[in-house]
């Protein structure tokens, strides 16, 4: 692989580099919400390693790192699949128990990692995805800095703006229809996209007769 290809691949798949930190806690928990709540209560700046016990037994692909700044989750990373952000959370959202280790790290030690936008998650995403705890999600949002919440609001606004752009959506739909018709033409299925045909002649009478015979019936 060329040097350029190596560089491009590295840019597309950012990896997480953080210092070891000071171990605060190491245990097996049945609910990740316990760890998230503890980090929030302590205002922890650091990270947690999350290993679902199921993956240890089945050689699965979920060994996660979740970082915190002042108790609020910042980024998520799966060290096995090299995926980050929401994808990593989805891979970690498996039934417990989990082996969890909690570490404290100076904020400067996490600065570089927290600059990786591709690995970041919404402040309340871990509470929602991993713990399914709406109350904890609310508490986390309340503790999150305004700029983190504003970033999430901007994303929601962008999605809302797209959905409200009727002309753009109509153009996408029309393009999809055109592509479907082109594909149907290649397969000789043009008539299938012209809509339902209207019965004529004897078919009209047959359809009327069938309707009368089945009047009141739910289905065939």
PDB file of C-alpha atoms in Angstrom:
ATOM      1  CA  UNK A   1       0.000   0.000   0.000  1.00  0.00           C
ATOM      2  CA  UNK A   2       1.319   3.455  -0.940  1.00  0.00           C
ATOM      3  CA  UNK A   3       2.229   6.108   1.589  1.00  0.00           C
ATOM      4  CA  UNK A   4      -0.694   8.212   0.353  1.00  0.00           C
ATOM      5  CA  UNK A   5      -3.131   5.326   0.795  1.00  0.00           C
ATOM      6  CA  UNK A   6      -1.846   4.735   4.311  1.00  0.00           C
ATOM      7  CA  UNK A   7      -2.338   8.391   5.120  1.00  0.00           C
ATOM      8  CA  UNK A   8      -5.844   8.488   3.632  1.00  0.00           C
ATOM      9  CA  UNK A   9      -6.872   5.371   5.563  1.00  0.00           C
ATOM     10  CA  UNK A  10      -5.534   6.842   8.798  1.00  0.00           C
ATOM     11  CA  UNK A  11      -7.557  10.006   8.202  1.00  0.00           C
ATOM     12  CA  UNK A  12     -10.726   8.011   7.539  1.00  0.00           C
ATOM     13  CA  UNK A  13     -10.310   5.760  10.612  1.00  0.00           C
ATOM     14  CA  UNK A  14      -8.995   7.841  13.502  1.00  0.00           C
ATOM     15  CA  UNK A  15      -7.513   5.858  16.362  1.00  0.00           C
ATOM     16  CA  UNK A  16      -7.700   6.720  20.032  1.00  0.00           C
ATOM     17  CA  UNK A  17      -4.520   7.565  21.925  1.00  0.00           C
ATOM     18  CA  UNK A  18      -4.830   8.444  25.605  1.00  0.00           C
ATOM     19  CA  UNK A  19      -2.503   8.090  28.599  1.00  0.00           C
ATOM     20  CA  UNK A  20      -2.884   5.245  31.062  1.00  0.00           C
ATOM     21  CA  UNK A  21      -4.263   7.386  33.875  1.00  0.00           C
ATOM     22  CA  UNK A  22      -4.871   6.551  37.529  1.00  0.00           C
ATOM     23  CA  UNK A  23      -7.051   3.528  38.179  1.00  0.00           C
ATOM     24  CA  UNK A  24      -9.962   4.466  40.421  1.00  0.00           C
ATOM     25  CA  UNK A  25     -12.199   1.434  40.179  1.00  0.00           C
ATOM     26  CA  UNK A  26     -12.181  -2.049  38.660  1.00  0.00           C
ATOM     27  CA  UNK A  27     -15.112  -4.409  38.918  1.00  0.00           C
ATOM     28  CA  UNK A  28     -17.856  -6.279  37.126  1.00  0.00           C
ATOM     29  CA  UNK A  29     -21.171  -4.433  36.925  1.00  0.00           C
ATOM     30  CA  UNK A  30     -24.529  -5.556  35.632  1.00  0.00           C
ATOM     31  CA  UNK A  31     -25.514  -2.057  34.545  1.00  0.00           C
ATOM     32  CA  UNK A  32     -23.211   0.461  32.846  1.00  0.00           C
ATOM     33  CA  UNK A  33     -25.462   3.188  34.204  1.00  0.00           C
ATOM     34  CA  UNK A  34     -23.764   2.674  37.573  1.00  0.00           C
ATOM     35  CA  UNK A  35     -20.412   3.658  36.076  1.00  0.00           C
ATOM     36  CA  UNK A  36     -21.841   6.577  34.116  1.00  0.00           C
ATOM     37  CA  UNK A  37     -23.611   7.905  37.204  1.00  0.00           C
ATOM     38  CA  UNK A  38     -20.466   7.587  39.312  1.00  0.00           C
ATOM     39  CA  UNK A  39     -18.393   9.453  36.712  1.00  0.00           C
ATOM     40  CA  UNK A  40     -21.027  12.196  36.563  1.00  0.00           C
ATOM     41  CA  UNK A  41     -21.257  12.537  40.352  1.00  0.00           C
ATOM     42  CA  UNK A  42     -17.473  12.782  40.648  1.00  0.00           C
ATOM     43  CA  UNK A  43     -17.176  15.236  37.773  1.00  0.00           C
ATOM     44  CA  UNK A  44     -14.596  12.818  36.396  1.00  0.00           C
ATOM     45  CA  UNK A  45     -12.148  13.770  33.691  1.00  0.00           C
ATOM     46  CA  UNK A  46     -10.780  10.490  32.448  1.00  0.00           C
ATOM     47  CA  UNK A  47     -12.134   7.356  30.848  1.00  0.00           C
ATOM     48  CA  UNK A  48     -13.751   3.989  31.415  1.00  0.00           C
ATOM     49  CA  UNK A  49     -12.892   0.725  29.700  1.00  0.00           C
ATOM     50  CA  UNK A  50     -15.952  -1.430  29.042  1.00  0.00           C
ATOM     51  CA  UNK A  51     -15.697  -5.120  28.213  1.00  0.00           C
ATOM     52  CA  UNK A  52     -18.978  -7.022  27.989  1.00  0.00           C
ATOM     53  CA  UNK A  53     -18.437 -10.395  29.654  1.00  0.00           C
ATOM     54  CA  UNK A  54     -20.352 -11.994  26.802  1.00  0.00           C
ATOM     55  CA  UNK A  55     -17.560 -10.980  24.414  1.00  0.00           C
ATOM     56  CA  UNK A  56     -14.948 -12.605  26.642  1.00  0.00           C
ATOM     57  CA  UNK A  57     -16.796 -15.908  26.544  1.00  0.00           C
ATOM     58  CA  UNK A  58     -17.620 -15.785  22.827  1.00  0.00           C
ATOM     59  CA  UNK A  59     -14.519 -13.982  21.538  1.00  0.00           C
ATOM     60  CA  UNK A  60     -16.737 -11.098  20.501  1.00  0.00           C
ATOM     61  CA  UNK A  61     -15.750  -7.744  19.082  1.00  0.00           C
ATOM     62  CA  UNK A  62     -16.643  -5.218  21.758  1.00  0.00           C
ATOM     63  CA  UNK A  63     -13.975  -3.738  23.965  1.00  0.00           C
ATOM     64  CA  UNK A  64     -14.787  -0.108  24.470  1.00  0.00           C
ATOM     65  CA  UNK A  65     -13.316   3.090  25.804  1.00  0.00           C
ATOM     66  CA  UNK A  66     -15.587   5.927  26.885  1.00  0.00           C
ATOM     67  CA  UNK A  67     -13.969   9.225  27.864  1.00  0.00           C
ATOM     68  CA  UNK A  68     -15.348  11.899  30.170  1.00  0.00           C
ATOM     69  CA  UNK A  69     -14.793  15.580  30.740  1.00  0.00           C
ATOM     70  CA  UNK A  70     -16.143  16.857  34.044  1.00  0.00           C
ATOM     71  CA  UNK A  71     -18.303  13.750  34.248  1.00  0.00           C
ATOM     72  CA  UNK A  72     -19.877  14.131  30.799  1.00  0.00           C
ATOM     73  CA  UNK A  73     -19.075  11.511  28.117  1.00  0.00           C
ATOM     74  CA  UNK A  74     -17.159  12.928  25.157  1.00  0.00           C
ATOM     75  CA  UNK A  75     -16.133  10.092  22.866  1.00  0.00           C
ATOM     76  CA  UNK A  76     -16.524   6.366  22.423  1.00  0.00           C
ATOM     77  CA  UNK A  77     -14.157   3.920  20.775  1.00  0.00           C
ATOM     78  CA  UNK A  78     -14.107   0.157  20.163  1.00  0.00           C
ATOM     79  CA  UNK A  79     -10.509  -1.017  20.329  1.00  0.00           C
ATOM     80  CA  UNK A  80     -11.330  -4.273  18.516  1.00  0.00           C
ATOM     81  CA  UNK A  81     -13.233  -2.996  15.480  1.00  0.00           C
ATOM     82  CA  UNK A  82     -11.505   0.423  15.380  1.00  0.00           C
ATOM     83  CA  UNK A  83     -14.863   2.149  15.162  1.00  0.00           C
ATOM     84  CA  UNK A  84     -15.776   5.279  17.067  1.00  0.00           C
ATOM     85  CA  UNK A  85     -18.628   7.571  17.987  1.00  0.00           C
ATOM     86  CA  UNK A  86     -22.223   6.304  17.711  1.00  0.00           C
ATOM     87  CA  UNK A  87     -21.055   3.143  15.890  1.00  0.00           C
ATOM     88  CA  UNK A  88     -18.878   2.175  18.842  1.00  0.00           C
ATOM     89  CA  UNK A  89     -21.743   2.740  21.273  1.00  0.00           C
ATOM     90  CA  UNK A  90     -23.992   0.527  19.160  1.00  0.00           C
ATOM     91  CA  UNK A  91     -21.415  -2.271  19.244  1.00  0.00           C
ATOM     92  CA  UNK A  92     -21.092  -1.965  23.026  1.00  0.00           C
ATOM     93  CA  UNK A  93     -24.849  -1.980  23.632  1.00  0.00           C
ATOM     94  CA  UNK A  94     -25.062  -5.687  24.482  1.00  0.00           C
ATOM     95  CA  UNK A  95     -26.463  -7.405  27.576  1.00  0.00           C
ATOM     96  CA  UNK A  96     -24.240  -7.179  30.660  1.00  0.00           C
ATOM     97  CA  UNK A  97     -22.480  -7.831  32.866  1.00  0.00           C
ATOM     98  CA  UNK A  98     -19.456  -5.716  31.956  1.00  0.00           C
ATOM     99  CA  UNK A  99     -15.926  -5.644  33.275  1.00  0.00           C
ATOM    100  CA  UNK A 100     -15.388  -1.933  33.930  1.00  0.00           C
ATOM    101  CA  UNK A 101     -12.277   0.007  34.862  1.00  0.00           C
ATOM    102  CA  UNK A 102     -12.463   3.706  35.615  1.00  0.00           C
ATOM    103  CA  UNK A 103      -9.416   5.961  35.232  1.00  0.00           C
ATOM    104  CA  UNK A 104      -8.686   9.586  36.038  1.00  0.00           C
ATOM    105  CA  UNK A 105      -6.585  11.567  33.554  1.00  0.00           C
ATOM    106  CA  UNK A 106      -5.497  15.198  33.416  1.00  0.00           C
ATOM    107  CA  UNK A 107      -7.549  17.211  30.936  1.00  0.00           C
ATOM    108  CA  UNK A 108      -4.390  17.959  28.942  1.00  0.00           C
ATOM    109  CA  UNK A 109      -3.870  14.238  28.461  1.00  0.00           C
ATOM    110  CA  UNK A 110      -7.234  13.918  26.721  1.00  0.00           C
ATOM    111  CA  UNK A 111      -7.075  17.086  24.645  1.00  0.00           C
ATOM    112  CA  UNK A 112      -5.756  15.396  21.484  1.00  0.00           C
ATOM    113  CA  UNK A 113      -8.261  12.533  21.657  1.00  0.00           C
ATOM    114  CA  UNK A 114     -11.153  14.889  22.273  1.00  0.00           C
ATOM    115  CA  UNK A 115     -10.235  16.733  19.097  1.00  0.00           C
ATOM    116  CA  UNK A 116     -11.258  13.703  17.007  1.00  0.00           C
ATOM    117  CA  UNK A 117     -14.753  14.703  15.883  1.00  0.00           C
ATOM    118  CA  UNK A 118     -15.361  11.292  14.307  1.00  0.00           C
ATOM    119  CA  UNK A 119     -15.172   9.650  17.734  1.00  0.00           C
ATOM    120  CA  UNK A 120     -17.410  12.046  19.636  1.00  0.00           C
ATOM    121  CA  UNK A 121     -20.855  11.198  20.949  1.00  0.00           C
ATOM    122  CA  UNK A 122     -23.720  13.323  22.233  1.00  0.00           C
ATOM    123  CA  UNK A 123     -23.496  14.002  25.991  1.00  0.00           C
ATOM    124  CA  UNK A 124     -26.514  11.811  26.771  1.00  0.00           C
ATOM    125  CA  UNK A 125     -25.868   9.099  24.184  1.00  0.00           C
ATOM    126  CA  UNK A 126     -24.109   6.647  26.514  1.00  0.00           C
ATOM    127  CA  UNK A 127     -26.868   6.913  29.123  1.00  0.00           C
ATOM    128  CA  UNK A 128     -29.447   6.261  26.425  1.00  0.00           C
ATOM    129  CA  UNK A 129     -27.664   3.593  24.381  1.00  0.00           C
ATOM    130  CA  UNK A 130     -25.769   1.660  27.053  1.00  0.00           C
ATOM    131  CA  UNK A 131     -27.896   2.161  30.177  1.00  0.00           C
ATOM    132  CA  UNK A 132     -31.369   2.914  28.749  1.00  0.00           C
ATOM    133  CA  UNK A 133     -31.720   5.425  31.585  1.00  0.00           C
ATOM    134  CA  UNK A 134     -33.760   8.513  30.675  1.00  0.00           C
ATOM    135  CA  UNK A 135     -33.228  10.160  34.067  1.00  0.00           C
ATOM    136  CA  UNK A 136     -29.459   9.758  33.811  1.00  0.00           C
ATOM    137  CA  UNK A 137     -29.588  11.133  30.268  1.00  0.00           C
ATOM    138  CA  UNK A 138     -31.416  14.223  31.570  1.00  0.00           C
ATOM    139  CA  UNK A 139     -28.862  14.703  34.358  1.00  0.00           C
ATOM    140  CA  UNK A 140     -26.023  14.395  31.873  1.00  0.00           C
ATOM    141  CA  UNK A 141     -27.513  16.994  29.547  1.00  0.00           C
ATOM    142  CA  UNK A 142     -27.915  19.350  32.480  1.00  0.00           C
ATOM    143  CA  UNK A 143     -24.231  18.946  33.362  1.00  0.00           C
ATOM    144  CA  UNK A 144     -23.001  19.265  29.765  1.00  0.00           C
ATOM    145  CA  UNK A 145     -21.397  22.541  28.668  1.00  0.00           C
ATOM    146  CA  UNK A 146     -23.535  24.766  26.462  1.00  0.00           C
ATOM    147  CA  UNK A 147     -21.325  24.318  23.398  1.00  0.00           C
ATOM    148  CA  UNK A 148     -21.813  20.515  23.489  1.00  0.00           C
ATOM    149  CA  UNK A 149     -25.575  20.939  23.577  1.00  0.00           C
ATOM    150  CA  UNK A 150     -25.416  23.586  20.860  1.00  0.00           C
ATOM    151  CA  UNK A 151     -23.537  21.189  18.554  1.00  0.00           C
ATOM    152  CA  UNK A 152     -26.284  18.602  19.014  1.00  0.00           C
ATOM    153  CA  UNK A 153     -28.952  21.230  18.387  1.00  0.00           C
ATOM    154  CA  UNK A 154     -27.194  22.293  15.176  1.00  0.00           C
ATOM    155  CA  UNK A 155     -27.256  18.685  13.939  1.00  0.00           C
ATOM    156  CA  UNK A 156     -30.958  18.400  14.745  1.00  0.00           C
ATOM    157  CA  UNK A 157     -31.617  21.719  12.964  1.00  0.00           C
ATOM    158  CA  UNK A 158     -29.738  20.507   9.891  1.00  0.00           C
ATOM    159  CA  UNK A 159     -31.845  17.335   9.742  1.00  0.00           C
ATOM    160  CA  UNK A 160     -35.045  19.327  10.272  1.00  0.00           C
ATOM    161  CA  UNK A 161     -34.056  21.767   7.540  1.00  0.00           C
ATOM    162  CA  UNK A 162     -33.465  18.921   5.126  1.00  0.00           C
ATOM    163  CA  UNK A 163     -36.813  17.305   5.923  1.00  0.00           C
ATOM    164  CA  UNK A 164     -38.533  20.673   5.477  1.00  0.00           C
ATOM    165  CA  UNK A 165     -36.982  21.218   2.035  1.00  0.00           C
ATOM    166  CA  UNK A 166     -39.845  19.819  -0.017  1.00  0.00           C
ATOM    167  CA  UNK A 167     -38.244  20.715  -3.355  1.00  0.00           C
ATOM    168  CA  UNK A 168     -35.047  18.858  -2.491  1.00  0.00           C
ATOM    169  CA  UNK A 169     -36.915  15.800  -1.242  1.00  0.00           C
ATOM    170  CA  UNK A 170     -39.132  15.790  -4.356  1.00  0.00           C
ATOM    171  CA  UNK A 171     -36.010  15.961  -6.531  1.00  0.00           C
ATOM    172  CA  UNK A 172     -34.497  12.983  -4.697  1.00  0.00           C
ATOM    173  CA  UNK A 173     -37.721  11.027  -5.067  1.00  0.00           C
ATOM    174  CA  UNK A 174     -37.943  11.849  -8.781  1.00  0.00           C
ATOM    175  CA  UNK A 175     -34.357  10.765  -9.267  1.00  0.00           C
ATOM    176  CA  UNK A 176     -35.118   7.495  -7.473  1.00  0.00           C
ATOM    177  CA  UNK A 177     -38.162   6.932  -9.703  1.00  0.00           C
ATOM    178  CA  UNK A 178     -36.100   7.622 -12.817  1.00  0.00           C
ATOM    179  CA  UNK A 179     -33.420   5.178 -11.710  1.00  0.00           C
ATOM    180  CA  UNK A 180     -36.082   2.567 -10.942  1.00  0.00           C
ATOM    181  CA  UNK A 181     -37.621   2.998 -14.400  1.00  0.00           C
ATOM    182  CA  UNK A 182     -34.206   2.698 -16.057  1.00  0.00           C
ATOM    183  CA  UNK A 183     -33.527  -0.485 -14.146  1.00  0.00           C
ATOM    184  CA  UNK A 184     -37.001  -1.833 -14.978  1.00  0.00           C
ATOM    185  CA  UNK A 185     -36.376  -1.122 -18.655  1.00  0.00           C
ATOM    186  CA  UNK A 186     -33.153  -3.107 -18.485  1.00  0.00           C
ATOM    187  CA  UNK A 187     -35.068  -6.027 -16.977  1.00  0.00           C
ATOM    188  CA  UNK A 188     -38.059  -5.685 -19.305  1.00  0.00           C
ATOM    189  CA  UNK A 189     -40.426  -4.670 -16.502  1.00  0.00           C
ATOM    190  CA  UNK A 190     -41.533  -1.270 -17.802  1.00  0.00           C
ATOM    191  CA  UNK A 191     -45.250  -1.987 -17.371  1.00  0.00           C
ATOM    192  CA  UNK A 192     -44.808  -2.838 -13.685  1.00  0.00           C
ATOM    193  CA  UNK A 193     -44.071   0.810 -12.906  1.00  0.00           C
ATOM    194  CA  UNK A 194     -46.991   2.297 -14.848  1.00  0.00           C
ATOM    195  CA  UNK A 195     -49.433   1.850 -11.954  1.00  0.00           C
ATOM    196  CA  UNK A 196     -52.367  -0.577 -11.637  1.00  0.00           C
ATOM    197  CA  UNK A 197     -54.240  -1.236 -14.876  1.00  0.00           C
ATOM    198  CA  UNK A 198     -57.980  -0.604 -15.152  1.00  0.00           C
ATOM    199  CA  UNK A 199     -60.195  -3.584 -15.956  1.00  0.00           C
ATOM    200  CA  UNK A 200     -62.177  -3.350 -19.180  1.00  0.00           C
ATOM    201  CA  UNK A 201     -64.770  -5.361 -21.060  1.00  0.00           C
ATOM    202  CA  UNK A 202     -65.617  -8.649 -19.400  1.00  0.00           C
ATOM    203  CA  UNK A 203     -63.120  -7.889 -16.655  1.00  0.00           C
ATOM    204  CA  UNK A 204     -65.345  -5.028 -15.436  1.00  0.00           C
ATOM    205  CA  UNK A 205     -68.272  -7.332 -15.053  1.00  0.00           C
ATOM    206  CA  UNK A 206     -66.146 -10.013 -13.432  1.00  0.00           C
ATOM    207  CA  UNK A 207     -64.722  -7.524 -10.981  1.00  0.00           C
ATOM    208  CA  UNK A 208     -68.225  -6.231 -10.140  1.00  0.00           C
ATOM    209  CA  UNK A 209     -69.496  -9.761  -9.665  1.00  0.00           C
ATOM    210  CA  UNK A 210     -66.620 -10.653  -7.381  1.00  0.00           C
ATOM    211  CA  UNK A 211     -67.252  -7.485  -5.385  1.00  0.00           C
ATOM    212  CA  UNK A 212     -70.910  -8.330  -4.873  1.00  0.00           C
ATOM    213  CA  UNK A 213     -70.136 -11.939  -3.992  1.00  0.00           C
ATOM    214  CA  UNK A 214     -67.576 -10.950  -1.415  1.00  0.00           C
ATOM    215  CA  UNK A 215     -69.499  -7.978   0.051  1.00  0.00           C
ATOM    216  CA  UNK A 216     -68.920  -7.928   3.794  1.00  0.00           C
ATOM    217  CA  UNK A 217     -65.966 -10.302   3.638  1.00  0.00           C
ATOM    218  CA  UNK A 218     -62.764  -9.212   5.370  1.00  0.00           C
ATOM    219  CA  UNK A 219     -60.360 -11.036   3.109  1.00  0.00           C
ATOM    220  CA  UNK A 220     -59.803 -14.093   1.044  1.00  0.00           C
TER     221      UNK A 220
END
